[in-house]
Coordinates of C-alpha atoms in Angstrom, one line a residue:
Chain A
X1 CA 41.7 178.2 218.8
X2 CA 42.6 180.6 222.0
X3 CA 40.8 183.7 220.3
X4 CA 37.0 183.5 221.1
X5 CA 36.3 183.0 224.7
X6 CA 33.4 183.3 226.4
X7 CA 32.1 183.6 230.0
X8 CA 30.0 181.5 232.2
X9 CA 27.6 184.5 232.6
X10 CA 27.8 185.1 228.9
X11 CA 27.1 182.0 228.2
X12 CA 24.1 181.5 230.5
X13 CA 22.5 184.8 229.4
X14 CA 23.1 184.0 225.9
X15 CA 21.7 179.9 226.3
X16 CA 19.1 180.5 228.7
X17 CA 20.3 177.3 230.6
X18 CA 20.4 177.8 234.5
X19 CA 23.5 176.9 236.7
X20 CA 21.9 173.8 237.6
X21 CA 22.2 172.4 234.2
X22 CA 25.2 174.0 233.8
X23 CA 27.1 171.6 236.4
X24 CA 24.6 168.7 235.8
X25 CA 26.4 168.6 232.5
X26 CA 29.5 168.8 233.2
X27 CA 29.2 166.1 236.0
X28 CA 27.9 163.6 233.8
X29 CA 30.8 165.0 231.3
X30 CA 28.7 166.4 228.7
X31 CA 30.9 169.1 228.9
X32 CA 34.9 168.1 228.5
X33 CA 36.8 169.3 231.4
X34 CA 39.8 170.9 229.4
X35 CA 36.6 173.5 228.3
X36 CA 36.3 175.1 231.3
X37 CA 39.5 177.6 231.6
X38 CA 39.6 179.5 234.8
X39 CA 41.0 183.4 234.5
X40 CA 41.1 185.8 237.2
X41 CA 39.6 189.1 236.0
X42 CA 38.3 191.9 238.0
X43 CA 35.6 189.8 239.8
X44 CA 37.2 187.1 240.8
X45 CA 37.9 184.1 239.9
X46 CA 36.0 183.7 236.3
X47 CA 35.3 180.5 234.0
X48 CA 35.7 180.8 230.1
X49 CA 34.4 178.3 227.4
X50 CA 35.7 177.8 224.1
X51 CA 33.0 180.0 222.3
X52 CA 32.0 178.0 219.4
X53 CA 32.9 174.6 221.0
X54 CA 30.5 175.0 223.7
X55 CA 27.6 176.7 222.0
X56 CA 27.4 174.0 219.5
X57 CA 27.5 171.9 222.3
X58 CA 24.8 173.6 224.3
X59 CA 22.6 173.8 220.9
X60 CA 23.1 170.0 220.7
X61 CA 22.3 168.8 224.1
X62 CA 19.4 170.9 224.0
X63 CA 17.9 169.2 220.9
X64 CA 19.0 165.9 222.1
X65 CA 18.2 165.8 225.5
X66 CA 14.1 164.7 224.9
X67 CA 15.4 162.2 223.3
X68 CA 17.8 160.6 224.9
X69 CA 18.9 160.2 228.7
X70 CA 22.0 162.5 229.9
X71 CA 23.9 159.3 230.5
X72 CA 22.8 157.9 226.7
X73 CA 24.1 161.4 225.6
X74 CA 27.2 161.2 227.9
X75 CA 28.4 158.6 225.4
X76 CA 27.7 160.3 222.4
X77 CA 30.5 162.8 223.3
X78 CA 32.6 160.6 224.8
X79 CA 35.5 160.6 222.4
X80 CA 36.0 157.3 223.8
X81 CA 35.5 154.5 221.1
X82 CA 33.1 151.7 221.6
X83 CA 33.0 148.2 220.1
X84 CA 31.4 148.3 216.8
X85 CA 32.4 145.4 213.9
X86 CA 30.8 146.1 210.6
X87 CA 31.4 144.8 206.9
X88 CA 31.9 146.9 203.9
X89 CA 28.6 146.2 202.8
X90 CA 27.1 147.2 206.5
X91 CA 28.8 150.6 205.6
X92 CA 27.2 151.0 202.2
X93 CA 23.8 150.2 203.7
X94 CA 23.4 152.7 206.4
X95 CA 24.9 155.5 204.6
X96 CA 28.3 156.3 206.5
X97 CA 30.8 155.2 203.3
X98 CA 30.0 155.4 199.7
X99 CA 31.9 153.4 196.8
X100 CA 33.9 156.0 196.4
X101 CA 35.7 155.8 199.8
X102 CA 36.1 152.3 200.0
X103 CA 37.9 152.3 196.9
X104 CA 39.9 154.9 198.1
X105 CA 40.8 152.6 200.7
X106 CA 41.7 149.4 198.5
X107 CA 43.5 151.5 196.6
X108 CA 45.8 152.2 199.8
X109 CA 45.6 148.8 200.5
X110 CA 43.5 148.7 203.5
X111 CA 40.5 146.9 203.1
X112 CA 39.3 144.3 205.9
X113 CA 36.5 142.1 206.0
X114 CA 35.2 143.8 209.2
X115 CA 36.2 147.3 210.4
X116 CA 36.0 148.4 214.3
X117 CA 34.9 151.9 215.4
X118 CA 38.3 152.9 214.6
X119 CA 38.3 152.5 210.7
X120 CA 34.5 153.0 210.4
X121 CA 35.9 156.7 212.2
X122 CA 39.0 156.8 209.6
X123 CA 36.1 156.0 206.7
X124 CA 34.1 158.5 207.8
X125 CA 36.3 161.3 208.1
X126 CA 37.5 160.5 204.8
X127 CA 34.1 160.0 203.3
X128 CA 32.7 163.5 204.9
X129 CA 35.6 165.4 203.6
X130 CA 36.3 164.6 200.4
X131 CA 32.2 165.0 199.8
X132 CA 32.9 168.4 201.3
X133 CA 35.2 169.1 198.6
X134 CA 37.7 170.5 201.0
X135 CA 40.4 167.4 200.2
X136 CA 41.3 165.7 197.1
X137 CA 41.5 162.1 196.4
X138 CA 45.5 162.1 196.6
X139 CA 45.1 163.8 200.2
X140 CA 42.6 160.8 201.1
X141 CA 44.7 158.5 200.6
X142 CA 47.2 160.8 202.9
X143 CA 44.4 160.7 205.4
X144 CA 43.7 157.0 205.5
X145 CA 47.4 156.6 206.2
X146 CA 47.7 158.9 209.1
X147 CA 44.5 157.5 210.7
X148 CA 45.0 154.2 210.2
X149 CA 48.6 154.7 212.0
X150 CA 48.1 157.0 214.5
X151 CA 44.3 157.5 215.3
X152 CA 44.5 154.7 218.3
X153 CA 46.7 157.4 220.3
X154 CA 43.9 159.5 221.0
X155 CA 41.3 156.7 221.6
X156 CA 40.3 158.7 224.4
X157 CA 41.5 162.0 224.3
X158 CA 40.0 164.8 222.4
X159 CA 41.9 165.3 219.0
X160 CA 41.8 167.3 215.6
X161 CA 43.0 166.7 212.3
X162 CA 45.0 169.0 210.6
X163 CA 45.8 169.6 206.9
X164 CA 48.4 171.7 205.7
X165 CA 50.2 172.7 202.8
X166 CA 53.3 174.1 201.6
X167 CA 54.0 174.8 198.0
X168 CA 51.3 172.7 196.7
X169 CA 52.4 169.6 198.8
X170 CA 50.1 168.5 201.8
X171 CA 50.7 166.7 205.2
X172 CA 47.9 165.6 207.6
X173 CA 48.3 165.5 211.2
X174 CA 46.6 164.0 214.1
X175 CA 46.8 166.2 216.9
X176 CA 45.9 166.7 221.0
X177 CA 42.7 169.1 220.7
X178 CA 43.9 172.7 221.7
X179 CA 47.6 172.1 220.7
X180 CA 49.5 175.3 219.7
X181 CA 51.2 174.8 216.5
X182 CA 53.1 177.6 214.4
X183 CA 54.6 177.1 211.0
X184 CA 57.2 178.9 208.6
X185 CA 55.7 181.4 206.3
X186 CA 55.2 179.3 203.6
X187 CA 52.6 177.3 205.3
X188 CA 49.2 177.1 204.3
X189 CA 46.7 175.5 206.9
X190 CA 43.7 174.0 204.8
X191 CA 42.0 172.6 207.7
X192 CA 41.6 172.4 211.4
X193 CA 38.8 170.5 212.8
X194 CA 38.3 168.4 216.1
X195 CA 37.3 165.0 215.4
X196 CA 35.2 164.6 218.0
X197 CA 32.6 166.4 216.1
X198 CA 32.7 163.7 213.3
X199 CA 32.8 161.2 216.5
X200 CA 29.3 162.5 217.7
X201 CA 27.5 162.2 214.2
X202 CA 28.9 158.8 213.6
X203 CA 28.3 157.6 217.2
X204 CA 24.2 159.0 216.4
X205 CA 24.4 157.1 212.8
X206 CA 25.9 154.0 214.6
X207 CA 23.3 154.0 217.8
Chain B
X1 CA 36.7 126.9 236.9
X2 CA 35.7 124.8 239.5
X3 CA 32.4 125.5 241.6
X4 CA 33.6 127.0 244.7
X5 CA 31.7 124.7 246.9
X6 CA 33.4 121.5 245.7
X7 CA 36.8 123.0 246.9
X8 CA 38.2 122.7 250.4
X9 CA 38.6 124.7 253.3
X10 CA 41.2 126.8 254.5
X11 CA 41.6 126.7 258.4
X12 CA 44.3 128.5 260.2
X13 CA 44.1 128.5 264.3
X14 CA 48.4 128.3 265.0
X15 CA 50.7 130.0 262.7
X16 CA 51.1 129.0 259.4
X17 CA 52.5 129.9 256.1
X18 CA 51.6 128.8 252.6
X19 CA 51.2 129.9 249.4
X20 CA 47.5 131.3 247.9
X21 CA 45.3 129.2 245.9
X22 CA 41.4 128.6 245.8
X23 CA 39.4 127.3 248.6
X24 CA 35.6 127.5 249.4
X25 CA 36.0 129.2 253.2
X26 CA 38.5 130.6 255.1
X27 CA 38.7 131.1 258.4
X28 CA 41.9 132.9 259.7
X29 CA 41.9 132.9 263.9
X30 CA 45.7 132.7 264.2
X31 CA 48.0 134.3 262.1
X32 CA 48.6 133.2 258.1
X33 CA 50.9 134.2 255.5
X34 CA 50.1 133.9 252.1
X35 CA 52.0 134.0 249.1
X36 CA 50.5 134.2 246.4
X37 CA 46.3 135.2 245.6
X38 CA 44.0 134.2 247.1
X39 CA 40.7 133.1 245.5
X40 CA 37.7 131.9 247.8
X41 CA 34.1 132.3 248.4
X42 CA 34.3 133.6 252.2
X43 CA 36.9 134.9 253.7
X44 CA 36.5 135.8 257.5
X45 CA 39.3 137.2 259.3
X46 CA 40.1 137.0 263.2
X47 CA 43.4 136.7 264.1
X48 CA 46.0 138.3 261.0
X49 CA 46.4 137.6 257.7
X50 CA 49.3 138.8 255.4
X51 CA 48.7 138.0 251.7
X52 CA 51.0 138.6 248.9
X53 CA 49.3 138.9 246.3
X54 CA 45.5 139.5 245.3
X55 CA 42.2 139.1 247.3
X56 CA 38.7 137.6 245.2
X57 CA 36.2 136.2 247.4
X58 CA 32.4 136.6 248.1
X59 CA 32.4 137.9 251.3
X60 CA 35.3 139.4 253.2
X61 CA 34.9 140.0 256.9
X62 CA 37.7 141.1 259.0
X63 CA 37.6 141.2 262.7
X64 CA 41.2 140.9 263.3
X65 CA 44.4 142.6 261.3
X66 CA 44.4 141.8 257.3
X67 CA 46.7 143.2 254.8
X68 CA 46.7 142.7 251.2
X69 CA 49.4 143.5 248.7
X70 CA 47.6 143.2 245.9
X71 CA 44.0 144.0 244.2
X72 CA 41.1 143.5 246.3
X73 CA 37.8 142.3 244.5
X74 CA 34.7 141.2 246.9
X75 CA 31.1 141.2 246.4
X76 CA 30.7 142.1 250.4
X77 CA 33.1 143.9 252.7
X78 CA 32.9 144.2 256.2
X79 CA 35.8 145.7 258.4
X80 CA 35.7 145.6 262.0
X81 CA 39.0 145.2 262.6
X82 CA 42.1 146.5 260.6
X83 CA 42.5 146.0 256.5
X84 CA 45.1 147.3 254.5
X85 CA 45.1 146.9 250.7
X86 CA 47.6 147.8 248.8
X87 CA 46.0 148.2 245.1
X88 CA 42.6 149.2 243.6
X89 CA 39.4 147.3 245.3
X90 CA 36.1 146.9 244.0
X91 CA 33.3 145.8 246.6
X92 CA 29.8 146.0 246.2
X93 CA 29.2 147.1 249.4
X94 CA 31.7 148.3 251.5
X95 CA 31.3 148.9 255.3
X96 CA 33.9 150.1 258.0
X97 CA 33.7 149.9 261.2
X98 CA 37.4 149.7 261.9
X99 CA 40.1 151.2 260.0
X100 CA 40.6 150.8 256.5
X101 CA 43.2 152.2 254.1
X102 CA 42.9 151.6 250.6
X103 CA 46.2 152.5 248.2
X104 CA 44.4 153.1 244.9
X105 CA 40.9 153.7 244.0
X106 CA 38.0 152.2 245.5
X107 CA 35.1 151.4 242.9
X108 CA 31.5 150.0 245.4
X109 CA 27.6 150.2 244.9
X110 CA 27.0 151.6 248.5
X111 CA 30.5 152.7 250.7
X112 CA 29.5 153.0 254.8
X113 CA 32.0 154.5 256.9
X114 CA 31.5 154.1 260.9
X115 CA 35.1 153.6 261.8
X116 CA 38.0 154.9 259.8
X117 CA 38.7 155.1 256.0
X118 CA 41.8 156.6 253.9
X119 CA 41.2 155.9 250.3
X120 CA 44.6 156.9 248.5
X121 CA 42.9 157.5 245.0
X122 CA 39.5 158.2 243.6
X123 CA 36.2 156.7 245.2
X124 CA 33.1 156.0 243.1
X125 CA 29.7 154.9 244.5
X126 CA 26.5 155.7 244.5
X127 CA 25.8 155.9 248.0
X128 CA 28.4 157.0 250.3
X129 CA 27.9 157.8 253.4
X130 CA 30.3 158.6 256.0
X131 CA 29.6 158.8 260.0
X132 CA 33.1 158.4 260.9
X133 CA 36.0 159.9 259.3
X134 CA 36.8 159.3 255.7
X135 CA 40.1 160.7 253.8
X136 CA 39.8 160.7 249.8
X137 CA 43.1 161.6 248.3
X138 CA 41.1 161.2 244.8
X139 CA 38.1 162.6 244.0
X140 CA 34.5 161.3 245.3
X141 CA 31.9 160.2 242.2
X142 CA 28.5 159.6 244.1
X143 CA 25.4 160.2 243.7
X144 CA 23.8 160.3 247.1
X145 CA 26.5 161.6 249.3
X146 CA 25.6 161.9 253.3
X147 CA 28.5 163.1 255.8
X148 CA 27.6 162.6 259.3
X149 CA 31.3 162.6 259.9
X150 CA 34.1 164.0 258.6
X151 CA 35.3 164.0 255.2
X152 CA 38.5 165.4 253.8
X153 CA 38.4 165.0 250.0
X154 CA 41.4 166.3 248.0
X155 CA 39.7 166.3 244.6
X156 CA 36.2 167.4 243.1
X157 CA 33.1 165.7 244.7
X158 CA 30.2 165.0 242.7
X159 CA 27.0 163.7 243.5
X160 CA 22.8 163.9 242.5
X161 CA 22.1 165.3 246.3
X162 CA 25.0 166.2 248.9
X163 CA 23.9 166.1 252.7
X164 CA 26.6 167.4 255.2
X165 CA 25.7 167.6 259.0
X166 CA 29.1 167.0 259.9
X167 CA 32.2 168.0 258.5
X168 CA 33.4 168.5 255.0
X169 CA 36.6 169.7 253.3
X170 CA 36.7 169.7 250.1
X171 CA 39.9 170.5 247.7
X172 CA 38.2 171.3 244.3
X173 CA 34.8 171.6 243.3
X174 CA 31.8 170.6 245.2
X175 CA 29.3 169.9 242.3
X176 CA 25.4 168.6 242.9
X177 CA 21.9 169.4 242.2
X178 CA 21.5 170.0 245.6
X179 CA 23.6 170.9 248.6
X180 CA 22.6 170.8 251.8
X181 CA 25.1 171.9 254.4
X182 CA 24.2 172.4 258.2
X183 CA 27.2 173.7 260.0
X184 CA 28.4 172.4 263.2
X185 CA 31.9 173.1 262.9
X186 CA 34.2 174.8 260.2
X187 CA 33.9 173.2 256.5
X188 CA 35.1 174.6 253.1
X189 CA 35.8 174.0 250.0
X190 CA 37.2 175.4 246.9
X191 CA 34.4 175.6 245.2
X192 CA 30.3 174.9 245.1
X193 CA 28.2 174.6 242.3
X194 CA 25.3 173.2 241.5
X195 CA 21.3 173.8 241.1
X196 CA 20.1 174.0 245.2
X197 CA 23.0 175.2 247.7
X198 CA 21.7 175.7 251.2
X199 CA 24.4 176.0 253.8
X200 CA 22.7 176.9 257.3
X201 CA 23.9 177.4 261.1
X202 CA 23.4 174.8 263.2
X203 CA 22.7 175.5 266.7
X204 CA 25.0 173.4 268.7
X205 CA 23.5 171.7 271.8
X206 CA 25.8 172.7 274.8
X207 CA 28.3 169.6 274.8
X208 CA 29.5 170.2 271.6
X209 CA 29.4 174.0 272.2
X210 CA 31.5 173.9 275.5
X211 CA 33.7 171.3 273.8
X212 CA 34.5 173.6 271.3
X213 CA 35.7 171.4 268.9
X214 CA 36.7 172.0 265.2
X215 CA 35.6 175.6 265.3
X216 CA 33.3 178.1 264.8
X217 CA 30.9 176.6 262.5
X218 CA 31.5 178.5 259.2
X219 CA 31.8 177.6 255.6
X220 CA 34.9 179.0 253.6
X221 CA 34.9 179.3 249.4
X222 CA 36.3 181.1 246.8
X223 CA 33.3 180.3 244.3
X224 CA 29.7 179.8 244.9
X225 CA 27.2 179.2 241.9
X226 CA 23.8 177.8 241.8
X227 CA 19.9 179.2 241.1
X228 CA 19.1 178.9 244.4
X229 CA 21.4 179.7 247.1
X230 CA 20.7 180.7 251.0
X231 CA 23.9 180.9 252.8
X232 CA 24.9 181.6 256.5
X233 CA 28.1 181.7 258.7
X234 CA 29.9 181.9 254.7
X235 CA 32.9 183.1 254.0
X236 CA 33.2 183.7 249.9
X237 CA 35.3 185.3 247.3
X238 CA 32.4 185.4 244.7
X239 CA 28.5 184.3 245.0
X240 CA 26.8 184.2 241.5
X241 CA 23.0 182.6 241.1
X242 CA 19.6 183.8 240.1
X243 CA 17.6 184.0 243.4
X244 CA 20.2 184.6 246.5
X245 CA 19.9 185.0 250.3
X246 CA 23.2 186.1 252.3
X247 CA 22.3 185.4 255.8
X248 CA 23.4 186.1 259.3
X249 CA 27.4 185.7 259.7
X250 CA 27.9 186.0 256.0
X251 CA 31.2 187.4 254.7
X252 CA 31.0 187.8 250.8
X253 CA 32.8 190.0 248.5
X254 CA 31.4 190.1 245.6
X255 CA 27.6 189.0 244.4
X256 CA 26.3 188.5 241.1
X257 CA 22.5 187.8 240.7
X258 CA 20.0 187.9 237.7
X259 CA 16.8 187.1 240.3
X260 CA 16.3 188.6 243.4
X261 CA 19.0 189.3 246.2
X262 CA 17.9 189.7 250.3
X263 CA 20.9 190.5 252.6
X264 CA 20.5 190.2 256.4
X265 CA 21.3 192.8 258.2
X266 CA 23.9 190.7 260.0
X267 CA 25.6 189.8 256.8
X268 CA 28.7 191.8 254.8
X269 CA 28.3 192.1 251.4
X270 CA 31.3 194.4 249.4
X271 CA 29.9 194.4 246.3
X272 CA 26.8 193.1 244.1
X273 CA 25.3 193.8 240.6
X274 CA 22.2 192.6 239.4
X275 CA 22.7 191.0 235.8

């Protein structure tokens, strides 16, 4: 996570956004505040970004921003939740759940009539990843259990799920986004990823 | 609940003390205690009032001594006299004349200071202007921000357009599209950034000059970033923007521009690279 940093100046040069925008963004907290880490080099006092973080970022508001007002945006990223009811069959229509995930979840016992922001979030973590290929229907039913538990902790904090295995037998984990975590030798991380990104694309599908 | 205008009035002129409840008006001219919240649709204040508990009301005017122990929600506040509130408040307009000291954040659609204002948390209004003296232990979320005054803010301030002809100190980051300092006496903060920064001399008629007060003007900051930025009477750590002008009584060490760069003759400059 800590490995690529990059500059402010980098980061200007490379964008082509000015320092105006820069701080317009972070004021109306298109930009997360834990992004900008402060370093003393040689020059002074020097802000880092997390470099793949906030280029994606950049890219995004970039492409969004004719569309949409910065405030409008502002929620997008927000990895605070909203208040969003929605049936099964709501889900099925506009594309966020298949069949196959909402099985998934009857099979773990799950199902409701209506699902907030919360489950529709569980759902379509679940949904994106096992159509990635990247977990398997056991490890679903893993993930259901550990979002269904635990994703209200971070309703609005920055988070990432994590997937890890050790000798064939995997554990998911909700984390604080940036946490340092080490494990034993035998320990194979399968995935990392912050879930605000999956937050953003549903929040666009939802609005 | 009840219309407000069907319930009765609360008038206090001797010394009384009763418990809260809700009434239409209230008119305190001697001294009250209340215990308990307070609900009402006017609450004027002239002589003291003590409540313990929670403040709703319409209007809230105090001429005399009020203190609250609780939350303070009003549509209008006016301070005069003395308020104390003890928890958060939320007031669509707020305006101080007196002396007012908040204990926890202050959340208002347009916040006047004239008289005297400590706000132990964050404040966040659109238009906040200050001509007295206003303390922020918080940070300040605005969008128009005008200090006529003096402000002391221990967090970040924020705002659309920052206007300073007084004095401003500033704990974290000053962030706006535009800042627009004129210095009369010295201001500072940690750091400035934003699209427009313009900090300027102001030359001080003689009063204020043989008063001497609050220092030579000058602006102190470790960081200064924006696109635009003409500085004088600055003190700075690092200047970075894209068109820069370091005017008379400037003090920088280190400047980093991608535009162009002018340097008065009367300004020190230790180091600067084009990028």
């Amino acid at each position: 996570m800590t490995d690529d940093l990059i500059s402010k100046k980098e980061l200007l040069d490379l964008t082509g956004i000015s320092y105006g925008q820069l701080y317009r963004w972070k004021r109306k907290n298109l930009i997360p505040e834990e992004w900008f880490i402060r370093k003393s080099s040689f020059t002074g006092q020097e802000t880092f970004f997390p470099k793949q973080q906030i280029l994606q970022r950049i890219d995004k508001i970039i492409h969004m921003k004719d569309g949409l007002s910065l405030d409008e945006l502002a929620d997008v990223f927000s990895p605070t939740l909203g208040e969003v009811e929605m049936s099964d069959q709501q889900l099925l229509d506009r594309n966020i759940v298949s069949l196959a995930s909402l099985d998934l979840l009857n099979e773990a016992g799950r199902q409701q009539a209506l699902y907030g922001l919360e489950q529709i979030m569980m759902l379509y973590v679940l949904e994106k990843l096992l159509l990635s290929g990247d977990i398997t229907q056991q490890e679903g039913l893993l993930l259901i259990d550990v979002m269904s538990e635990h994703y209200y902790r971070f309703r609005d904090r920055a988070s990432e799920l994590l997937l890890i295995r050790k000798m064939g037998v995997p554990t998911f984990m909700v984390v604080n986004s940036g946490a340092e975590l080490y494990f034993d030798h035998g320990v194979k991380v399968v995935l990392r990823i912050p879930l605000a990104t999956f937050m953003e694309e549903l929040k666009i599908k939802l609005g | 609940m009840e219309e407000r205008h069907l319930r009765n009035d609360l008038n206090v002129t001797g010394s009384r003390k009763t418990t809260g409840g809700s009434y239409h008006r209230v008119n305190i001219d001697g001294m009250a205690k209340l215990d308990g919240d307070l609900d009402c649709s006017s609450l004027s204040v002239n002589g003291t009032l003590k409540i313990y508990g929670s403040l709703v009301s319409e209007s809230t005017t105090v001429n005399g001594m009020a203190k609250v122990e609780g939350e303070l929600r009003t549509q209008s506040l006016d301070v005069n006299g003395t308020l104390g509130v003890h928890g958060a408040a939320q007031a669509e307009s707020t305006m101080v004349n007196g002396m007012c000291t908040i204990n926890g954040p202050l959340v208002s659609s347009r916040v006047r200071v004239d008289g005297m204002t400590t706000i132990n948390g964050d404040l966040s209004t659109p238009e906040f202007t200050v001509n007295g003296k206003c303390n922020v232990r918080g940070g300040v979320n605005g969008e128009r921000i005008d200090i006529g005054g003096m402000a002391t803010i221990d967090g970040d301030v924020q705002g659309e357009k920052i206007d300073v002809q007084g004095n401003i100190k500033v704990g974290g980051l000053l962030n706006a599209d535009s800042v627009e300092i004129r210095l009369y006496t010295s201001s500072s903060a940690r750091e400035v950034g934003g699209e427009r920064i313009d900090i300027r001399r102001k030359e001080r008629s003689g009063f204020w000059k043989a008063l001497g007060l609050g220092g030579a003007p000058s602006f102190r900051a470790q960081l200064i970033e924006g696109d635009e930025i003409v500085l004088e009477d600055t003190e700075a750590d690092t200047v970075r923007g894209n068109r820069v002008h370091i005017g008379r009584g400037c003090n920088i060490r280190f400047v980093e521009y991608s535009g162009e760069l002018s340097v008065d003759p009367e300004a020190k400059v230790g180091n600067s690279t084009r990028i």
